[in-house]
């Protein structure tokens, strides 16, 4: 992570600065005329609206005061127009305390989850906290080859042209994923996997650098998405994310008897045919070869 995020005070200040730059004067009822040297609100404007002194707010942004009261934080959340997730994130930043580095924990997929994946007839896979794909079933791979174990969903989304074409709304998807990653990281900023992934994407993706600097936080749970499959075409799928221990089971499914349901059945038939052809070529049909490969990040 960047130096400015290495301590609670600096992380709080960085978050406040990023959020005030996203709030326009008009949004808080201030005049919009005249030349402004900074995007969004000025520090003194935030302080005025929050009912605190400009000097105190400056100390907060510069990480010199690491213990603002809950009342101050609530006022700042109101001025910066934070939603519930963003407000909670702000409160957690202020509550963060120095701690010893945590030991890296391997993300383990329980054996029973492999059996579950093998029985599911819809795209399903297991991901870790950093969007690493740890296990997947054949339908997930048929939906997208980027859902094979060992892939990283955020890296694919940002750097793989096929994944960009796969998503109907790539712009929203990247914003959601990056904001969710920041929420997931929380105060676990010294986690080696997070450090590695953020460093890699900061070097290789302008889109990541732009969105990471906004300090957006979000929760990417259930929802509905539209994707463009290169063979069966457009699919409208619901997504559910189910925590299992330290990992998350993700499933995609269509509305029953919908056009997407029919297309997903076609995709399943095509995937089954391709698998059977592969077995014929190697001369040894083996149902166990469809079992997801165990992989850990």
PDB file of C-alpha atoms in Angstrom, residues 4-175:
ATOM      1  CA  UNK A   4      -0.217   7.572   3.094  1.00  0.00           C
ATOM      2  CA  UNK A   5      -2.203   4.470   4.011  1.00  0.00           C
ATOM      3  CA  UNK A   6       0.374   3.011   6.356  1.00  0.00           C
ATOM      4  CA  UNK A   7      -1.197   4.397   9.544  1.00  0.00           C
ATOM      5  CA  UNK A   8      -4.691   5.028  10.851  1.00  0.00           C
ATOM      6  CA  UNK A   9      -4.316   8.808  10.910  1.00  0.00           C
ATOM      7  CA  UNK A  10      -2.931   9.006   7.394  1.00  0.00           C
ATOM      8  CA  UNK A  11      -5.607   6.652   6.089  1.00  0.00           C
ATOM      9  CA  UNK A  12      -8.327   8.738   7.735  1.00  0.00           C
ATOM     10  CA  UNK A  13      -6.884  11.926   6.259  1.00  0.00           C
ATOM     11  CA  UNK A  14      -6.583  10.398   2.800  1.00  0.00           C
ATOM     12  CA  UNK A  15     -10.185   9.256   2.943  1.00  0.00           C
ATOM     13  CA  UNK A  16     -11.486  12.662   4.049  1.00  0.00           C
ATOM     14  CA  UNK A  17      -9.554  14.433   1.325  1.00  0.00           C
ATOM     15  CA  UNK A  18     -10.711  12.022  -1.399  1.00  0.00           C
ATOM     16  CA  UNK A  19     -14.346  12.297  -0.356  1.00  0.00           C
ATOM     17  CA  UNK A  20     -14.473  16.102  -0.077  1.00  0.00           C
ATOM     18  CA  UNK A  21     -13.042  16.347  -3.607  1.00  0.00           C
ATOM     19  CA  UNK A  22     -16.097  14.431  -4.841  1.00  0.00           C
ATOM     20  CA  UNK A  23     -18.696  16.758  -3.280  1.00  0.00           C
ATOM     21  CA  UNK A  24     -19.557  19.873  -5.283  1.00  0.00           C
ATOM     22  CA  UNK A  25     -20.462  23.188  -3.597  1.00  0.00           C
ATOM     23  CA  UNK A  26     -23.914  22.993  -5.171  1.00  0.00           C
ATOM     24  CA  UNK A  27     -24.576  19.669  -3.445  1.00  0.00           C
ATOM     25  CA  UNK A  28     -24.245  21.308  -0.030  1.00  0.00           C
ATOM     26  CA  UNK A  29     -25.930  24.587  -0.898  1.00  0.00           C
ATOM     27  CA  UNK A  30     -22.823  26.741  -1.381  1.00  0.00           C
ATOM     28  CA  UNK A  31     -22.332  29.283  -4.182  1.00  0.00           C
ATOM     29  CA  UNK A  32     -20.675  27.807  -7.269  1.00  0.00           C
ATOM     30  CA  UNK A  33     -19.264  30.982  -8.794  1.00  0.00           C
ATOM     31  CA  UNK A  34     -15.643  32.161  -8.820  1.00  0.00           C
ATOM     32  CA  UNK A  35     -12.430  30.353  -9.531  1.00  0.00           C
ATOM     33  CA  UNK A  36     -11.742  27.258  -7.460  1.00  0.00           C
ATOM     34  CA  UNK A  37      -8.275  25.750  -7.234  1.00  0.00           C
ATOM     35  CA  UNK A  38      -9.469  22.356  -6.002  1.00  0.00           C
ATOM     36  CA  UNK A  39     -12.203  19.985  -7.164  1.00  0.00           C
ATOM     37  CA  UNK A  40     -15.097  19.625  -4.784  1.00  0.00           C
ATOM     38  CA  UNK A  41     -15.173  21.376  -1.428  1.00  0.00           C
ATOM     39  CA  UNK A  42     -12.403  23.394   0.186  1.00  0.00           C
ATOM     40  CA  UNK A  43     -11.166  22.336   3.625  1.00  0.00           C
ATOM     41  CA  UNK A  44     -12.569  25.435   5.263  1.00  0.00           C
ATOM     42  CA  UNK A  45     -15.973  24.753   3.689  1.00  0.00           C
ATOM     43  CA  UNK A  46     -16.065  21.243   5.109  1.00  0.00           C
ATOM     44  CA  UNK A  47     -15.052  22.587   8.517  1.00  0.00           C
ATOM     45  CA  UNK A  48     -17.736  25.303   8.426  1.00  0.00           C
ATOM     46  CA  UNK A  49     -20.493  22.880   7.453  1.00  0.00           C
ATOM     47  CA  UNK A  50     -19.364  20.309  10.038  1.00  0.00           C
ATOM     48  CA  UNK A  51     -19.191  22.880  12.830  1.00  0.00           C
ATOM     49  CA  UNK A  52     -15.478  22.464  13.579  1.00  0.00           C
ATOM     50  CA  UNK A  53     -12.524  24.815  13.230  1.00  0.00           C
ATOM     51  CA  UNK A  54     -10.575  24.878   9.938  1.00  0.00           C
ATOM     52  CA  UNK A  55      -7.370  24.257  11.895  1.00  0.00           C
ATOM     53  CA  UNK A  56      -8.782  21.126  13.487  1.00  0.00           C
ATOM     54  CA  UNK A  57     -10.030  19.786  10.161  1.00  0.00           C
ATOM     55  CA  UNK A  58      -6.600  20.453   8.644  1.00  0.00           C
ATOM     56  CA  UNK A  59      -5.023  18.375  11.413  1.00  0.00           C
ATOM     57  CA  UNK A  60      -7.419  15.535  10.621  1.00  0.00           C
ATOM     58  CA  UNK A  61      -6.548  15.523   6.931  1.00  0.00           C
ATOM     59  CA  UNK A  62      -2.839  15.623   7.687  1.00  0.00           C
ATOM     60  CA  UNK A  63      -3.054  12.769  10.159  1.00  0.00           C
ATOM     61  CA  UNK A  64      -2.058  14.902  13.140  1.00  0.00           C
ATOM     62  CA  UNK A  65      -5.216  14.155  15.108  1.00  0.00           C
ATOM     63  CA  UNK A  66      -6.087  10.479  15.177  1.00  0.00           C
ATOM     64  CA  UNK A  67      -8.846  10.533  17.783  1.00  0.00           C
ATOM     65  CA  UNK A  68     -11.796  12.585  16.525  1.00  0.00           C
ATOM     66  CA  UNK A  69     -14.973  12.196  18.534  1.00  0.00           C
ATOM     67  CA  UNK A  70     -17.945  10.225  17.159  1.00  0.00           C
ATOM     68  CA  UNK A  71     -19.873  13.503  16.970  1.00  0.00           C
ATOM     69  CA  UNK A  72     -17.216  15.063  14.719  1.00  0.00           C
ATOM     70  CA  UNK A  73     -17.148  11.989  12.498  1.00  0.00           C
ATOM     71  CA  UNK A  74     -20.939  11.954  12.196  1.00  0.00           C
ATOM     72  CA  UNK A  75     -20.890  15.618  11.186  1.00  0.00           C
ATOM     73  CA  UNK A  76     -18.201  14.974   8.583  1.00  0.00           C
ATOM     74  CA  UNK A  77     -20.143  11.982   7.237  1.00  0.00           C
ATOM     75  CA  UNK A  78     -23.185  14.229   6.827  1.00  0.00           C
ATOM     76  CA  UNK A  79     -21.251  16.981   5.039  1.00  0.00           C
ATOM     77  CA  UNK A  80     -19.478  14.519   2.759  1.00  0.00           C
ATOM     78  CA  UNK A  81     -22.810  12.821   2.032  1.00  0.00           C
ATOM     79  CA  UNK A  82     -21.591   9.359   2.946  1.00  0.00           C
ATOM     80  CA  UNK A  83     -23.942   6.401   2.725  1.00  0.00           C
ATOM     81  CA  UNK A  84     -24.179   3.770   5.467  1.00  0.00           C
ATOM     82  CA  UNK A  85     -21.253   1.692   4.187  1.00  0.00           C
ATOM     83  CA  UNK A  86     -19.034   4.759   3.717  1.00  0.00           C
ATOM     84  CA  UNK A  87     -19.997   6.110   7.137  1.00  0.00           C
ATOM     85  CA  UNK A  88     -19.125   2.804   8.807  1.00  0.00           C
ATOM     86  CA  UNK A  89     -15.812   2.768   6.945  1.00  0.00           C
ATOM     87  CA  UNK A  90     -15.047   6.285   8.198  1.00  0.00           C
ATOM     88  CA  UNK A  91     -15.805   5.306  11.801  1.00  0.00           C
ATOM     89  CA  UNK A  92     -13.641   2.204  11.488  1.00  0.00           C
ATOM     90  CA  UNK A  93     -10.729   4.250  10.149  1.00  0.00           C
ATOM     91  CA  UNK A  94     -10.881   6.527  13.152  1.00  0.00           C
ATOM     92  CA  UNK A  95     -11.080   3.553  15.511  1.00  0.00           C
ATOM     93  CA  UNK A  96      -8.073   1.791  13.965  1.00  0.00           C
ATOM     94  CA  UNK A  97      -5.149   1.264  16.316  1.00  0.00           C
ATOM     95  CA  UNK A  98      -1.568   0.155  15.609  1.00  0.00           C
ATOM     96  CA  UNK A  99      -1.225  -3.615  15.757  1.00  0.00           C
ATOM     97  CA  UNK A 100       1.277  -6.313  15.088  1.00  0.00           C
ATOM     98  CA  UNK A 101       1.319  -7.673  11.519  1.00  0.00           C
ATOM     99  CA  UNK A 102      -1.098 -10.541  11.065  1.00  0.00           C
ATOM    100  CA  UNK A 103       0.112 -13.934  10.012  1.00  0.00           C
ATOM    101  CA  UNK A 104      -0.858 -14.831   6.479  1.00  0.00           C
ATOM    102  CA  UNK A 105      -3.687 -17.351   6.477  1.00  0.00           C
ATOM    103  CA  UNK A 106      -4.149 -19.676   3.515  1.00  0.00           C
ATOM    104  CA  UNK A 107      -7.691 -19.619   2.163  1.00  0.00           C
ATOM    105  CA  UNK A 108      -8.990 -23.166   2.443  1.00  0.00           C
ATOM    106  CA  UNK A 109     -11.829 -24.621   0.375  1.00  0.00           C
ATOM    107  CA  UNK A 110     -13.594 -27.310   2.457  1.00  0.00           C
ATOM    108  CA  UNK A 111     -13.796 -30.729   0.798  1.00  0.00           C
ATOM    109  CA  UNK A 112     -17.588 -30.680   0.940  1.00  0.00           C
ATOM    110  CA  UNK A 113     -17.617 -27.518  -1.196  1.00  0.00           C
ATOM    111  CA  UNK A 114     -15.853 -29.353  -4.024  1.00  0.00           C
ATOM    112  CA  UNK A 115     -18.631 -31.937  -3.877  1.00  0.00           C
ATOM    113  CA  UNK A 116     -21.240 -29.179  -3.915  1.00  0.00           C
ATOM    114  CA  UNK A 117     -19.640 -27.549  -6.957  1.00  0.00           C
ATOM    115  CA  UNK A 118     -19.653 -30.859  -8.800  1.00  0.00           C
ATOM    116  CA  UNK A 119     -23.419 -31.257  -8.241  1.00  0.00           C
ATOM    117  CA  UNK A 120     -24.493 -27.725  -9.130  1.00  0.00           C
ATOM    118  CA  UNK A 121     -25.831 -27.327 -12.669  1.00  0.00           C
ATOM    119  CA  UNK A 122     -25.340 -23.559 -12.702  1.00  0.00           C
ATOM    120  CA  UNK A 123     -22.088 -21.533 -12.844  1.00  0.00           C
ATOM    121  CA  UNK A 124     -20.528 -21.644  -9.385  1.00  0.00           C
ATOM    122  CA  UNK A 125     -17.084 -20.948  -8.023  1.00  0.00           C
ATOM    123  CA  UNK A 126     -15.233 -20.139  -4.810  1.00  0.00           C
ATOM    124  CA  UNK A 127     -13.304 -16.895  -4.410  1.00  0.00           C
ATOM    125  CA  UNK A 128     -10.976 -15.526  -1.755  1.00  0.00           C
ATOM    126  CA  UNK A 129     -10.962 -12.063  -0.177  1.00  0.00           C
ATOM    127  CA  UNK A 130      -8.804 -10.648  -2.985  1.00  0.00           C
ATOM    128  CA  UNK A 131     -11.052 -12.094  -5.744  1.00  0.00           C
ATOM    129  CA  UNK A 132      -8.742 -15.058  -6.372  1.00  0.00           C
ATOM    130  CA  UNK A 133     -10.649 -17.985  -7.915  1.00  0.00           C
ATOM    131  CA  UNK A 134      -9.917 -20.953  -5.658  1.00  0.00           C
ATOM    132  CA  UNK A 135     -12.245 -23.559  -7.180  1.00  0.00           C
ATOM    133  CA  UNK A 136     -14.921 -23.682  -9.862  1.00  0.00           C
ATOM    134  CA  UNK A 137     -17.263 -26.078 -11.614  1.00  0.00           C
ATOM    135  CA  UNK A 138     -17.415 -26.794 -15.369  1.00  0.00           C
ATOM    136  CA  UNK A 139     -20.385 -24.472 -15.864  1.00  0.00           C
ATOM    137  CA  UNK A 140     -18.436 -21.537 -14.413  1.00  0.00           C
ATOM    138  CA  UNK A 141     -15.570 -22.187 -16.812  1.00  0.00           C
ATOM    139  CA  UNK A 142     -18.053 -22.545 -19.678  1.00  0.00           C
ATOM    140  CA  UNK A 143     -19.488 -19.174 -18.735  1.00  0.00           C
ATOM    141  CA  UNK A 144     -16.020 -17.589 -18.631  1.00  0.00           C
ATOM    142  CA  UNK A 145     -12.545 -19.173 -18.936  1.00  0.00           C
ATOM    143  CA  UNK A 146     -11.383 -16.471 -16.504  1.00  0.00           C
ATOM    144  CA  UNK A 147     -13.217 -18.369 -13.767  1.00  0.00           C
ATOM    145  CA  UNK A 148     -10.685 -21.187 -13.721  1.00  0.00           C
ATOM    146  CA  UNK A 149      -8.857 -21.776 -10.429  1.00  0.00           C
ATOM    147  CA  UNK A 150      -5.735 -19.643 -10.214  1.00  0.00           C
ATOM    148  CA  UNK A 151      -7.269 -16.648 -11.978  1.00  0.00           C
ATOM    149  CA  UNK A 152      -7.949 -13.335 -10.245  1.00  0.00           C
ATOM    150  CA  UNK A 153     -11.293 -11.779 -11.124  1.00  0.00           C
ATOM    151  CA  UNK A 154     -10.231  -8.160 -10.632  1.00  0.00           C
ATOM    152  CA  UNK A 155      -7.022  -8.584 -12.625  1.00  0.00           C
ATOM    153  CA  UNK A 156      -8.974 -10.219 -15.451  1.00  0.00           C
ATOM    154  CA  UNK A 157     -11.591  -7.489 -15.369  1.00  0.00           C
ATOM    155  CA  UNK A 158      -9.019  -4.716 -15.665  1.00  0.00           C
ATOM    156  CA  UNK A 159      -6.407  -6.278 -17.938  1.00  0.00           C
ATOM    157  CA  UNK A 160      -8.101  -8.914 -20.125  1.00  0.00           C
ATOM    158  CA  UNK A 161      -9.840  -7.491 -23.254  1.00  0.00           C
ATOM    159  CA  UNK A 162     -12.124 -10.539 -23.456  1.00  0.00           C
ATOM    160  CA  UNK A 163     -13.334  -9.976 -19.916  1.00  0.00           C
ATOM    161  CA  UNK A 164     -14.019  -6.330 -20.704  1.00  0.00           C
ATOM    162  CA  UNK A 165     -16.148  -7.361 -23.691  1.00  0.00           C
ATOM    163  CA  UNK A 166     -17.882  -9.970 -21.520  1.00  0.00           C
ATOM    164  CA  UNK A 167     -19.444  -7.372 -19.218  1.00  0.00           C
ATOM    165  CA  UNK A 168     -22.285  -5.240 -20.547  1.00  0.00           C
ATOM    166  CA  UNK A 169     -21.395  -2.443 -18.115  1.00  0.00           C
ATOM    167  CA  UNK A 170     -17.634  -2.746 -17.664  1.00  0.00           C
ATOM    168  CA  UNK A 171     -17.382   0.749 -16.203  1.00  0.00           C
ATOM    169  CA  UNK A 172     -19.760  -0.071 -13.354  1.00  0.00           C
ATOM    170  CA  UNK A 173     -18.226  -3.507 -12.810  1.00  0.00           C
ATOM    171  CA  UNK A 174     -14.716  -2.102 -12.344  1.00  0.00           C
ATOM    172  CA  UNK A 175     -15.972   0.588  -9.971  1.00  0.00           C
TER     173      UNK A 175
END
